[in-house]
Amino acid sequence: MKNSKFWFSFFIGPILFAFIIVVIVPMFMGIYYSFTNWNGIGNTADWIGFKNYIEVFRDHDFLSAFIFTAKFAIVSVITINLMGFGLALLVTRGLKISNLLRSVFFMPNLIGGLILGFVWQFIFTKAFDGLGRMLDLNFLEGWLSDPVTGFWGLVILMSWQMAGYMMVIYIASLENIPESLMEAAEIDGANAWERLIHITIPLVAPAFTVGLFLTLSNSFKLYDQNLSLTGGGPYNSTQMLAMNIYNTAFKFNAFGLAQAKAVIFLITVAAISLTQIYYSKKREVEM
Amino acid sequence: MFKSKRLIAFVMTVLMTSMLFAGCASKEQKEVSEEKDKVEVNVFQFKVEIAKELEEAVLAYEKEHPNVKINVQTVGGGDDYGAALKAKFQSGSEPDIFNVGGPQDVQDWMNKLEDLSDQPWVDLALPGILSGVTVDEKVFALPFNIEGYGFVYNKGIFEAAGIDPLKIVDYKSLEEAVKTLDAKIKNGELKEKYPLLEAVFEYPAKETWVTGLHTSNAILGQEFNSSIEAFHADKVAFKYGDALKKLIDLQANYSSNKDEKQKLNAVDYTRQAEEGLAIERVAMIQQGNWVYGKIKGVDENVAKNLDILPMPVKGGKEDCIPVGVPMHWVVNKDSKDEVKAAAKDFLNWLYTSDEGKDYIVNKFYFIPPLKGFENFEPKDALGKAVKRYAEAGKTTPWVFMGYPTGWGMEVLGNDIQKYLAGEYTWEEVISDAKAKWEKMR
């Protein structure tokens, strides 16, 4: 007991130190800069109060990026989790090739977002185009050249990449469901669908909490896939929040304004994620 | 039940350790290179087209100067060099030699720029060419080269269609030639000789530097006399706004996407140059002499047969092309003294020694910005064309380096995309671009 304080600080100390240096300090520096007119290069940064925050709400591009990001987050959270859960169900049915399938489905997640973006850019602009011409399907042509196909391109890319990751989380949870419960239900005459709805889904609710949280926050913070797939184009219509902030800082040299946006971004993402966790937690069932 | 948890644990451990190793590896590398007794000069440059050739020049220089080690890093083309440069400075690894565009950049980076007024090449500069980078009579930057752009066209196709390029001297004659060519492509007359040919133009609206900077400069280069003048202008009037619309419409309406112009917003530089002009899929593109290397990489015979047509501004000067300095070399003031000395010496070697000049003209395909290159004539077809325009005085200046930061690409370039997609009318493009210019000044 005497030593527990020492061991506590021994294990926590280094991590806490790193956390303060790389997260807490930059965060407060960022908040400070959001009240200045720093341009990102010079050594002068004058205090200008809340001007940046007022400017943010007048920035149409920021607002449209916000709406686009929100839409994207809603759609991709649904598709990613549905696909992830579906794949998890598929590979836990005891098929012979389950293990192989697991690795295959997980694989896209091991490739970097930038590379994936470029690979899919090629698929959308070249392969889709060629296919569309060959089969005379007009909707396959000219992908990523307008806001709608840009949006769905991003959704497809992200679902493809993230579904495997979510699958792993759902597998873990699915395999925790006692076989006896399933058997009992089967004997009582419940069919597969009823078992899924009334036993499986309530019991994997904790995994849904995690899955929803991860996909929601990741979709909001998305940058690299956005950059490499569409680059925000055409005319910034597929620009997401992170990219809008980056462009404000590095293309328009308005670091203070970008920081103000980033602070608002941080608050929004935190608020949405925490609300989601609160409600998902409430739905979880104890076994 | 345990299996999957272990799987997760395993995956996590692998990920974490690989991150750790990644961190260590880059650190070690740095230490090793610092240990050597050499002066190390880090170059961060923007011209993708010369990336490989510059490495060769560096090797040649290092052979003569064994105590100097030069590292070249290139970011450019479709990427935004300015953003990458700022990120580089933010991260603390400041390059010793980097690039600035013009007056706006010089002002932004002023407290990082070494005064280069005492360098030997200053006296050799062509008249007026240093005006954009001179502040209080101090010269801060060495021009890369002179470049010009216009409508780069395939002489063979024009000849086959029976069009005399020498007669194209204004907008009217250009439009006529385009229409003639378009008709001949449509009725299949050129099919036998050029099987891939499908349109007159290819216009990469995705590349906002082509639309927002270059196309717009054709008309703004006549509204402002120099980049300095544009830089000090509080307002932009779009005096030749209609001529700009004509230039954009002409390229869009006679492109392979003429029926669905919003698709132009997905056309990029590669599609325009390598997959367009170089394979004779299109006859003409709005580009500059820098595409020569790219085209040559695909088909040398096509490259040799290129020339440049004027970019006529209706109502203004018509028989001319915009010619200017795309980028400048600068030296970081905060580098160590011996590094700065080596950096300056390298730039000087590149532009004034015979070996360096050979690289400039014959490997980089640059049109030199300095005097003293009399024995080094440009060898490529497009360099010759630009030189021809320059010598005949048929030029307008490049002023887009004097645009407010981000205005050309992020504002006007995007507005033009909206125009092509039918989101904006032309009037909306002009009024939005005007309003944003005033706001950003």
XYZ file of C-alpha atoms in Angstrom:
728
model
C 0.000 0.000 0.000
C 2.800 2.325 0.927
C 4.141 2.175 -2.570
C 0.907 2.585 -4.467
C 1.288 6.337 -4.879
C 4.714 5.860 -6.337
C 3.548 3.201 -8.753
C 0.558 5.291 -9.688
C 2.693 8.211 -10.725
C 5.284 5.892 -12.234
C 2.780 4.532 -14.728
C 0.594 7.557 -15.213
C 3.295 10.239 -15.134
C 4.966 9.725 -18.522
C 1.659 9.369 -20.331
C 0.232 12.384 -18.585
C 3.321 14.385 -19.480
C 3.073 13.378 -23.147
C -0.643 14.068 -23.182
C -0.145 17.549 -21.747
C 2.641 18.380 -24.193
C 0.977 17.142 -27.370
C -2.717 17.699 -26.638
C -3.466 20.078 -23.790
C -0.818 22.731 -24.466
C -1.456 22.964 -28.232
C -5.174 23.123 -27.537
C -4.800 26.162 -25.322
C -2.326 27.741 -27.737
C -4.914 27.203 -30.457
C -7.614 28.803 -28.379
C -5.305 31.766 -27.796
C -4.567 32.132 -31.511
C -8.273 32.067 -32.314
C -8.488 35.500 -30.699
C -5.672 36.948 -32.823
C -5.133 37.930 -36.438
C -2.008 35.814 -36.920
C -1.315 34.984 -40.578
C 0.699 31.853 -39.922
C 4.049 33.188 -41.104
C 4.930 36.468 -39.393
C 5.900 36.983 -35.794
C 3.124 39.442 -35.072
C -0.205 38.318 -33.688
C -2.520 41.045 -32.415
C -5.380 40.405 -30.041
C -8.651 41.101 -31.839
C -11.197 39.624 -29.458
C -14.186 37.770 -30.833
C -13.887 39.114 -34.379
C -12.837 35.735 -35.788
C -15.804 33.990 -34.212
C -18.205 36.500 -35.712
C -16.478 36.087 -39.067
C -16.929 32.299 -38.913
C -20.693 32.626 -38.922
C -20.577 34.936 -41.911
C -18.465 32.483 -43.884
C -20.771 30.730 -46.343
C -18.134 28.203 -47.313
C -17.737 27.145 -43.711
C -21.470 26.738 -43.258
C -21.842 24.699 -46.420
C -18.861 22.563 -45.398
C -20.590 22.049 -42.064
C -23.828 20.925 -43.697
C -21.989 18.673 -46.129
C -20.019 17.080 -43.286
C -23.160 16.517 -41.232
C -24.940 14.867 -44.167
C -21.928 12.739 -44.883
C -21.617 11.718 -41.239
C -25.256 10.621 -41.007
C -25.180 8.591 -44.200
C -21.795 7.020 -43.628
C -22.512 6.126 -39.981
C -25.544 4.174 -41.190
C -23.838 2.466 -44.127
C -20.619 1.646 -42.291
C -22.354 0.117 -39.281
C -24.900 -1.795 -41.315
C -22.190 -3.209 -43.527
C -19.903 -3.923 -40.586
C -22.647 -5.693 -38.689
C -23.735 -7.618 -41.767
C -20.202 -8.800 -42.431
C -19.801 -9.770 -38.778
C -22.962 -11.875 -38.939
C -21.699 -13.479 -42.110
C -18.322 -14.510 -40.736
C -19.601 -15.795 -37.385
C -21.876 -18.412 -38.947
C -19.126 -20.996 -38.885
C -18.403 -21.075 -42.583
C -15.199 -22.812 -43.578
C -13.708 -19.727 -45.130
C -14.672 -17.442 -42.225
C -11.100 -16.743 -41.232
C -10.085 -15.905 -44.749
C -13.099 -13.637 -45.161
C -12.274 -11.834 -41.917
C -8.811 -10.926 -43.146
C -10.113 -9.927 -46.553
C -12.783 -7.644 -45.118
C -10.345 -6.106 -42.677
C -7.678 -5.494 -45.288
C -8.906 -2.127 -46.698
C -8.470 -0.665 -43.249
C -4.753 -1.351 -43.367
C -4.223 0.863 -46.409
C -3.622 4.541 -45.814
C -6.463 6.945 -46.469
C -4.547 8.969 -49.042
C -3.675 5.947 -51.142
C -7.226 4.643 -50.922
C -8.458 8.007 -52.095
C -6.271 7.930 -55.171
C -7.131 4.315 -55.909
C -10.833 5.076 -55.763
C -10.374 8.263 -57.719
C -9.019 6.092 -60.488
C -11.922 3.653 -60.140
C -14.543 6.388 -60.206
C -13.100 8.529 -62.975
C -11.550 5.881 -65.221
C -13.084 2.462 -64.493
C -16.630 3.723 -63.954
C -16.326 5.901 -67.019
C -15.128 3.050 -69.193
C -17.792 0.716 -67.874
C -20.472 3.343 -68.413
C -19.427 3.832 -71.999
C -19.252 0.121 -72.693
C -22.625 -0.731 -71.177
C -24.211 2.574 -72.143
C -25.067 3.385 -68.531
C -24.943 7.135 -68.385
C -24.988 7.470 -64.606
C -21.580 5.791 -64.372
C -19.910 8.522 -66.386
C -18.419 11.741 -65.062
C -18.156 10.647 -61.448
C -16.678 13.157 -58.989
C -17.368 16.005 -61.407
C -20.506 17.125 -59.583
C -21.488 17.434 -55.911
C -23.814 14.407 -55.880
C -21.388 11.832 -57.245
C -18.659 13.429 -55.140
C -20.758 12.849 -52.043
C -21.568 9.236 -52.861
C -17.994 8.620 -53.904
C -16.863 9.631 -50.428
C -19.546 7.505 -48.790
C -18.586 4.443 -50.840
C -14.900 4.930 -50.125
C -15.408 5.341 -46.389
C -17.857 2.448 -46.092
C -15.471 0.191 -47.915
C -12.599 1.204 -45.686
C -14.297 1.311 -42.292
C -16.757 -1.590 -42.550
C -14.029 -4.168 -41.946
C -12.875 -2.404 -38.825
C -16.380 -2.230 -37.414
C -16.786 -5.884 -38.341
C -13.952 -6.822 -35.986
C -15.636 -4.995 -33.123
C -18.989 -6.651 -33.824
C -17.416 -10.100 -34.154
C -15.939 -9.747 -30.677
C -19.320 -8.899 -29.296
C -21.226 -11.524 -31.268
C -18.959 -14.286 -30.079
C -19.682 -13.281 -26.506
C -23.353 -14.211 -26.815
C -23.829 -17.521 -24.946
C -24.790 -20.391 -27.187
C -27.346 -21.535 -24.574
C -29.470 -18.420 -25.004
C -29.719 -19.002 -28.724
C -30.578 -22.633 -28.268
C -33.260 -21.843 -25.716
C -34.819 -19.357 -28.081
C -34.693 -21.822 -30.926
C -36.426 -24.478 -28.851
C -39.073 -21.946 -27.886
C -39.789 -21.586 -31.572
C -38.140 -18.255 -32.432
C -37.069 -18.035 -36.075
C -33.744 -16.561 -37.224
C -35.113 -13.078 -37.691
C -36.728 -12.998 -34.266
C -33.527 -14.252 -32.668
C -31.587 -11.502 -34.405
C -33.944 -8.731 -33.322
C -34.721 -9.878 -29.793
C -31.508 -11.515 -28.655
C -28.529 -10.670 -30.816
C -29.056 -6.950 -31.284
C -29.826 -6.086 -27.651
C -26.825 -8.094 -26.515
C -24.396 -6.420 -28.888
C -25.649 -2.949 -27.959
C -22.377 -2.087 -26.158
C -20.548 -2.750 -29.410
C -22.985 -0.448 -31.202
C -22.074 2.285 -28.733
C -18.419 1.920 -29.639
C -19.113 1.477 -33.343
C -21.341 4.514 -33.599
C -18.897 6.619 -31.621
C -15.924 5.666 -33.764
C -17.693 6.123 -37.088
C -19.375 9.352 -36.065
C -16.246 11.062 -34.818
C -14.160 9.706 -37.701
C -16.649 10.915 -40.294
C -16.632 14.364 -38.789
C -12.867 14.566 -38.656
C -12.283 13.100 -42.101
C -9.537 14.804 -44.061
C -7.158 12.601 -46.033
C -9.763 10.659 -47.997
C -11.525 13.913 -48.769
C -8.298 15.477 -49.971
C -7.191 12.661 -52.218
C -10.565 11.685 -53.639
C -12.153 15.006 -54.532
C -9.887 17.664 -53.079
C -13.088 19.472 -52.120
C -13.971 19.948 -55.762
C -15.868 20.793 -57.808
C -16.065 24.372 -56.533
C -15.608 23.345 -52.873
C -18.951 21.564 -52.899
C -17.487 18.412 -51.349
C -15.274 20.247 -48.931
C -15.542 18.926 -45.389
C -14.905 20.805 -42.170
C -11.324 19.706 -41.615
C -10.396 20.679 -45.147
C -12.137 24.029 -44.876
C -10.116 24.776 -41.752
C -6.880 23.677 -43.395
C -7.537 25.821 -46.464
C -8.382 28.860 -44.362
C -5.100 28.498 -42.545
C -2.773 27.523 -45.360
C -4.291 28.860 -48.556
C -5.750 32.131 -47.375
C -3.141 32.729 -44.641
C -5.859 33.375 -42.048
C -4.575 31.337 -39.133
C -6.573 33.129 -36.469
C -9.818 32.570 -38.324
C -8.902 28.936 -38.948
C -8.237 28.461 -35.252
C -11.620 29.929 -34.390
C -13.200 27.459 -36.799
C -11.183 24.655 -35.235
C -12.396 25.569 -31.753
C -15.993 25.542 -32.916
C -15.310 22.254 -34.684
C -13.872 20.742 -31.491
C -16.875 21.788 -29.434
C -19.324 20.442 -32.029
C -17.651 17.076 -32.423
C -17.336 16.679 -28.644
C -20.971 17.633 -28.081
C -22.326 15.298 -30.750
C -20.168 12.351 -29.697
C -20.944 12.738 -26.013
C -24.690 13.000 -26.649
C -24.516 9.896 -28.794
C -22.634 7.945 -26.113
C -25.096 9.055 -23.449
C -28.092 7.793 -25.411
C -26.452 4.604 -26.669
C -25.338 3.724 -23.152
C -28.890 3.957 -21.932
C -30.007 1.333 -24.434
C -27.434 -1.229 -23.458
C -28.692 -4.424 -21.826
C -26.851 -6.137 -18.982
C -26.617 -9.852 -19.337
C -14.734 -16.183 -27.541
C -11.189 -15.364 -26.542
C -9.958 -15.727 -30.039
C -11.416 -12.522 -31.392
C -10.349 -10.506 -28.396
C -6.862 -11.794 -28.848
C -7.098 -10.893 -32.491
C -7.971 -7.326 -31.608
C -5.240 -7.174 -29.012
C -2.765 -8.525 -31.513
C -3.769 -6.061 -34.210
C -3.561 -3.165 -31.773
C -0.130 -4.224 -30.553
C 1.175 -4.499 -34.084
C -0.202 -1.095 -34.960
C 1.219 0.561 -31.870
C 4.677 -0.927 -32.204
C 4.857 -0.121 -35.885
C 4.024 3.495 -35.059
C 6.777 3.539 -32.450
C 9.285 2.166 -34.901
C 8.224 4.598 -37.566
C 8.911 7.407 -35.118
C 12.328 6.082 -34.207
C 13.426 5.395 -37.740
C 13.039 8.919 -39.042
C 14.858 10.314 -36.036
C 17.839 8.031 -36.476
C 18.181 8.926 -40.103
C 18.408 12.571 -39.295
C 21.109 12.062 -36.704
C 23.234 10.071 -39.090
C 23.184 12.733 -41.756
C 23.972 15.458 -39.260
C 27.008 13.609 -38.062
C 28.812 14.056 -41.343
C 31.117 16.974 -41.650
C 29.334 18.381 -44.667
C 27.442 21.584 -45.161
C 23.919 20.474 -45.820
C 21.572 22.574 -47.922
C 17.895 21.665 -48.024
C 16.042 22.752 -51.135
C 12.251 22.807 -51.180
C 11.122 23.537 -54.700
C 7.973 23.566 -56.726
C 8.729 22.624 -60.279
C 7.748 18.980 -60.728
C 8.827 19.021 -64.348
C 12.497 19.492 -63.455
C 12.608 17.365 -60.300
C 14.775 14.657 -61.827
C 16.988 16.984 -63.826
C 17.580 19.180 -60.795
C 18.830 16.131 -58.913
C 21.312 15.570 -61.734
C 22.464 19.184 -61.575
C 22.896 18.787 -57.821
C 25.079 15.720 -58.345
C 27.231 17.636 -60.802
C 27.584 20.480 -58.305
C 28.407 18.130 -55.460
C 31.169 16.593 -57.547
C 32.834 19.978 -57.811
C 32.106 20.852 -54.179
C 32.613 17.674 -52.159
C 31.970 19.397 -48.843
C 28.414 20.348 -49.780
C 25.411 18.071 -49.631
C 22.213 19.285 -51.253
C 18.855 17.644 -50.589
C 16.081 18.437 -53.013
C 12.435 18.021 -52.167
C 9.771 18.772 -54.722
C 6.116 19.557 -54.115
C 4.060 21.078 -56.861
C 1.974 20.448 -59.919
C -1.488 19.657 -58.689
C -0.464 20.131 -55.062
C -0.411 23.479 -53.402
C 3.218 24.407 -52.910
C 2.414 27.405 -50.722
C 0.512 25.323 -48.200
C 3.217 22.683 -48.136
C 5.859 25.337 -47.570
C 3.983 26.857 -44.663
C 3.514 23.421 -43.138
C 7.248 22.850 -43.546
C 8.066 26.053 -41.678
C 5.475 25.293 -38.993
C 7.005 21.890 -38.395
C 10.350 23.520 -37.636
C 12.352 21.913 -40.442
C 12.889 25.096 -42.408
C 14.385 24.657 -45.879
C 17.455 26.723 -46.790
C 16.416 27.379 -50.371
C 12.755 27.696 -51.260
C 10.517 29.415 -53.824
C 8.340 32.498 -53.795
C 5.948 33.624 -56.493
C 5.841 37.389 -56.551
C 5.108 40.546 -54.572
C 2.463 38.971 -52.327
C 4.760 36.097 -51.393
C 7.716 38.409 -50.860
C 5.663 40.459 -48.439
C 4.328 37.382 -46.629
C 7.757 35.818 -46.233
C 9.731 39.049 -45.793
C 11.186 38.199 -42.399
C 12.611 34.936 -43.756
C 14.274 36.297 -46.898
C 17.998 36.863 -47.276
C 19.027 40.011 -49.143
C 20.589 38.808 -52.395
C 21.476 42.224 -53.869
C 25.217 41.484 -53.793
C 24.948 38.354 -55.938
C 26.728 38.294 -59.314
C 23.592 37.433 -61.250
C 21.770 40.600 -60.220
C 23.601 42.664 -62.840
C 22.841 40.096 -65.510
C 19.072 40.182 -65.051
C 16.955 41.142 -68.033
C 15.435 44.624 -67.702
C 12.415 44.820 -65.392
C 12.475 41.171 -64.521
C 13.377 41.717 -60.873
C 10.741 44.399 -60.248
C 8.352 42.013 -58.516
C 10.908 40.892 -55.952
C 12.691 44.158 -55.264
C 11.728 45.972 -52.069
C 13.470 49.203 -50.999
C 16.037 48.607 -53.756
C 17.033 45.283 -52.285
C 16.742 42.191 -54.458
C 15.407 39.193 -52.576
C 14.963 36.516 -55.204
C 16.413 34.937 -58.313
C 13.900 34.290 -61.119
C 13.570 30.651 -62.174
C 13.098 31.380 -65.853
C 10.755 33.048 -68.281
C 7.653 31.187 -69.255
C 4.847 31.853 -71.612
C 1.560 30.187 -72.275
C -1.082 30.365 -74.921
C -2.870 27.818 -77.008
C -0.356 25.029 -77.561
C -1.382 23.296 -80.764
C -0.391 20.354 -82.902
C 0.900 21.709 -86.197
C 0.252 18.438 -88.012
C -3.461 18.447 -87.232
C -3.830 22.056 -88.315
C -2.053 21.317 -91.534
C -4.210 18.261 -92.224
C -7.306 20.387 -91.656
C -5.956 23.004 -94.035
C -5.729 25.802 -91.469
C -2.928 28.328 -91.717
C -1.847 29.129 -88.155
C -0.010 32.240 -89.271
C -3.352 33.833 -90.082
C -4.618 33.412 -86.539
C -3.874 36.806 -85.060
C -7.072 37.796 -83.285
C -10.124 36.304 -81.598
C -12.177 36.238 -84.769
C -9.675 34.267 -86.786
C -9.084 31.915 -83.850
C -12.779 31.188 -83.500
C -13.076 30.544 -87.220
C -10.147 28.152 -87.189
C -11.635 26.296 -84.211
C -14.969 25.983 -85.980
C -13.370 24.714 -89.170
C -11.359 22.160 -87.258
C -14.372 21.079 -85.224
C -16.421 20.535 -88.382
C -13.656 18.439 -89.910
C -13.343 16.314 -86.768
C -17.089 15.734 -86.744
C -17.412 14.713 -90.379
C -14.560 12.252 -89.932
C -12.212 13.843 -92.446
C -9.240 13.534 -90.095
C -10.171 10.110 -88.784
C -7.690 8.220 -90.902
C -4.624 10.181 -89.965
C -5.599 10.927 -86.356
C -7.838 8.081 -85.166
C -7.999 9.242 -81.562
C -8.812 12.853 -82.333
C -12.153 13.733 -80.729
C -12.174 17.451 -79.998
C -10.368 20.708 -80.600
C -9.678 21.585 -76.949
C -9.309 19.997 -73.555
C -9.880 22.382 -70.665
C -8.888 21.195 -67.156
C -11.269 23.152 -64.953
C -10.275 20.930 -62.035
C -6.884 22.604 -62.070
C -7.831 25.993 -60.736
C -4.362 27.305 -61.553
C -5.139 26.861 -65.238
C -8.485 28.627 -65.040
C -8.205 30.974 -62.065
C -4.608 32.033 -62.632
C -3.679 31.570 -66.272
C -6.892 32.130 -68.198
C -7.774 35.081 -65.998
C -4.288 36.521 -66.367
C -4.821 36.812 -70.116
C -7.282 39.620 -69.453
C -6.019 40.964 -66.126
C -2.535 41.214 -67.610
C -4.009 43.902 -69.795
C -5.896 45.613 -66.992
C -2.756 45.843 -64.839
C 0.667 46.648 -66.233
C 2.653 44.535 -63.801
C 2.258 42.226 -60.841
C 3.286 45.106 -58.581
C 0.405 47.170 -59.931
C -2.037 44.319 -59.351
C -0.594 43.881 -55.881
C -1.325 47.491 -54.962
C -4.772 47.584 -56.583
C -7.655 47.769 -54.093
C -10.146 46.844 -56.764
C -10.368 44.756 -59.871
C -12.593 46.114 -62.629
C -12.669 43.163 -65.060
C -12.311 45.632 -67.886
C -12.141 42.742 -70.360
C -14.589 40.464 -68.538
C -16.449 39.571 -71.726
C -13.228 38.567 -73.426
C -12.530 36.220 -70.512
C -15.961 34.662 -70.937
C -15.211 34.178 -74.622
C -11.894 32.453 -73.906
C -13.521 30.092 -71.399
C -16.568 29.383 -73.548
C -14.469 28.692 -76.617
C -12.391 26.111 -74.761
C -15.409 24.540 -73.049
C -17.692 24.445 -76.073
C -15.151 22.754 -78.295
C -13.885 20.265 -75.719
C -14.730 16.570 -75.566
C -17.201 17.384 -72.776
C -19.029 20.115 -74.660
C -22.455 18.606 -73.986
C -21.909 18.177 -70.276
C -19.657 21.002 -69.306
C -19.810 20.206 -65.594
C -17.641 17.187 -66.388
C -14.798 19.550 -67.211
C -14.560 20.062 -63.462
C -13.079 16.563 -63.175
C -10.566 17.015 -66.008
C -7.041 17.412 -64.667
C -3.628 18.396 -66.010
C -2.683 14.816 -66.912
C -5.895 14.318 -68.840
C -5.237 17.550 -70.687
C -1.564 17.122 -71.515
C -0.482 13.466 -71.504
C -3.883 11.919 -72.208
C -4.971 14.754 -74.435
C -2.516 16.642 -76.587
C 0.266 14.054 -76.417
C -1.795 11.164 -77.784
C -3.453 13.444 -80.357
C -6.852 13.103 -78.740
C -7.203 16.869 -78.895
C -5.575 19.383 -81.184
C -4.935 22.273 -78.845
C -4.689 23.062 -75.118
C -4.185 26.187 -73.075
C -0.770 25.552 -71.565
C 2.738 26.900 -71.555
C 6.171 25.873 -72.690
C 6.574 23.797 -69.484
C 4.436 21.005 -70.976
C 7.128 20.218 -73.536
C 8.864 17.687 -71.275
C 5.573 16.017 -70.393
C 4.515 15.642 -74.017
C 7.960 14.490 -75.026
C 7.747 11.795 -72.374
C 4.760 10.332 -74.195
C 5.517 10.978 -77.835
C 8.578 12.849 -79.010
C 7.256 13.354 -82.513
C 4.184 15.146 -81.241
C 6.319 17.310 -78.967
C 8.570 18.392 -81.825
C 5.557 19.413 -83.860
C 4.051 21.839 -81.312
C 3.736 25.575 -81.474
C 1.862 28.289 -79.616
C -1.070 30.381 -80.829
C -1.859 33.752 -79.246
C -4.506 34.124 -76.536
C -6.514 36.955 -78.032
C -8.369 39.289 -75.695
C -11.271 40.679 -77.638
C -11.309 44.443 -77.386
C -7.752 44.532 -76.048
C -4.387 43.398 -77.339
C -5.098 40.294 -79.413
C -1.982 38.936 -81.040
C -0.036 38.161 -77.869
C 0.675 35.636 -75.152
C 1.244 36.219 -71.421
C 4.934 35.898 -70.568
C 6.435 36.116 -67.107
C 8.445 34.653 -64.282
C 6.588 31.780 -62.596
C 8.661 31.391 -59.455
C 11.790 32.659 -57.772
C 14.542 31.090 -55.704
C 15.103 32.583 -52.275
C 17.502 31.832 -49.451
C 16.344 31.455 -45.862
C 17.758 34.279 -43.730
C 17.671 32.163 -40.577
C 19.894 29.373 -41.886
C 23.455 29.047 -40.625
C 26.019 31.317 -42.314
C 27.965 28.539 -44.002
C 24.723 27.011 -45.271
C 23.615 30.344 -46.675
C 26.951 30.791 -48.408
C 26.684 27.332 -49.975
C 23.080 27.975 -50.992
C 23.978 31.234 -52.711
C 26.941 29.641 -54.404
C 24.796 26.803 -55.723
C 22.240 29.177 -57.235
C 25.004 31.256 -58.711
C 26.655 28.151 -60.188
C 23.382 27.000 -61.679
C 22.704 30.258 -63.484
C 26.167 31.591 -64.368
C 28.574 28.679 -64.886
C 28.705 27.011 -68.289
C 27.779 23.649 -66.842
C 24.855 25.134 -64.951
C 23.651 27.006 -68.012
C 23.618 23.775 -69.940
C 21.271 22.304 -67.347
C 19.072 25.405 -67.374
C 18.576 25.484 -71.116
C 19.015 21.932 -72.330
C 17.836 19.810 -69.407
C 15.251 21.959 -67.647
C 14.104 23.478 -70.971
C 14.116 26.883 -69.279
C 14.156 30.162 -71.116
C 16.824 31.979 -69.103
C 15.877 35.115 -67.166
C 19.446 36.431 -67.349
C 21.822 37.747 -69.956
C 24.871 35.722 -70.900
C 23.050 32.789 -72.417
C 23.786 33.780 -76.005
C 25.373 30.420 -76.777
C 22.490 28.515 -75.270
C 19.484 28.764 -77.538
C 16.316 26.944 -76.434
C 16.133 23.651 -78.280
C 12.527 22.704 -77.690
C 9.715 23.785 -79.953
C 7.719 25.583 -77.263
C 10.687 27.417 -75.779
C 11.466 28.701 -79.258
C 7.857 29.796 -79.698
C 7.847 31.775 -76.461
C 11.145 33.356 -77.367
C 9.699 34.326 -80.743
C 6.770 36.116 -79.090
C 9.059 37.793 -76.569
C 11.418 39.068 -79.244
C 8.567 40.418 -81.347
C 7.149 42.199 -78.300
C 3.897 40.289 -78.604
C 3.557 39.729 -74.885
C 1.491 40.744 -71.889
C 2.843 40.462 -68.339
C 2.033 37.870 -65.708
C 0.172 39.595 -62.923
C -1.378 36.687 -61.039
C 1.354 36.743 -58.418
C -0.084 40.116 -57.483
C -3.576 38.707 -56.830
C -4.632 38.598 -53.169
C -3.488 35.349 -51.505
C -5.792 32.520 -52.557
C -7.986 34.713 -54.748
C -7.040 33.304 -58.141
C -7.322 29.603 -57.401
C -9.740 29.437 -54.497
C -12.124 32.198 -55.501
C -12.044 32.749 -59.247
C -11.092 29.144 -60.044
C -14.040 27.864 -58.030
C -16.354 30.468 -59.524
C -15.396 29.283 -63.001
C -16.183 25.704 -61.943
C -19.583 26.896 -60.779
C -20.076 28.663 -64.094
C -19.273 25.499 -66.038
C -21.603 23.458 -63.827
C -24.392 25.968 -64.399
C -24.514 27.038 -60.754
C -23.457 30.600 -61.487
C -24.202 32.915 -64.377
C -21.240 34.807 -65.800
C -22.430 37.996 -64.068
C -22.349 36.180 -60.730
C -18.805 34.995 -61.382
C -17.634 38.539 -62.051
C -19.451 40.130 -59.135
C -18.347 37.459 -56.651
C -14.733 37.666 -57.814
C -14.793 41.469 -57.604
C -16.317 41.513 -54.119
C -13.864 38.949 -52.753
C -10.873 40.844 -54.190
C -11.910 43.979 -52.341
C -12.558 42.053 -49.149
C -9.195 40.296 -49.242
C -7.174 43.439 -49.834
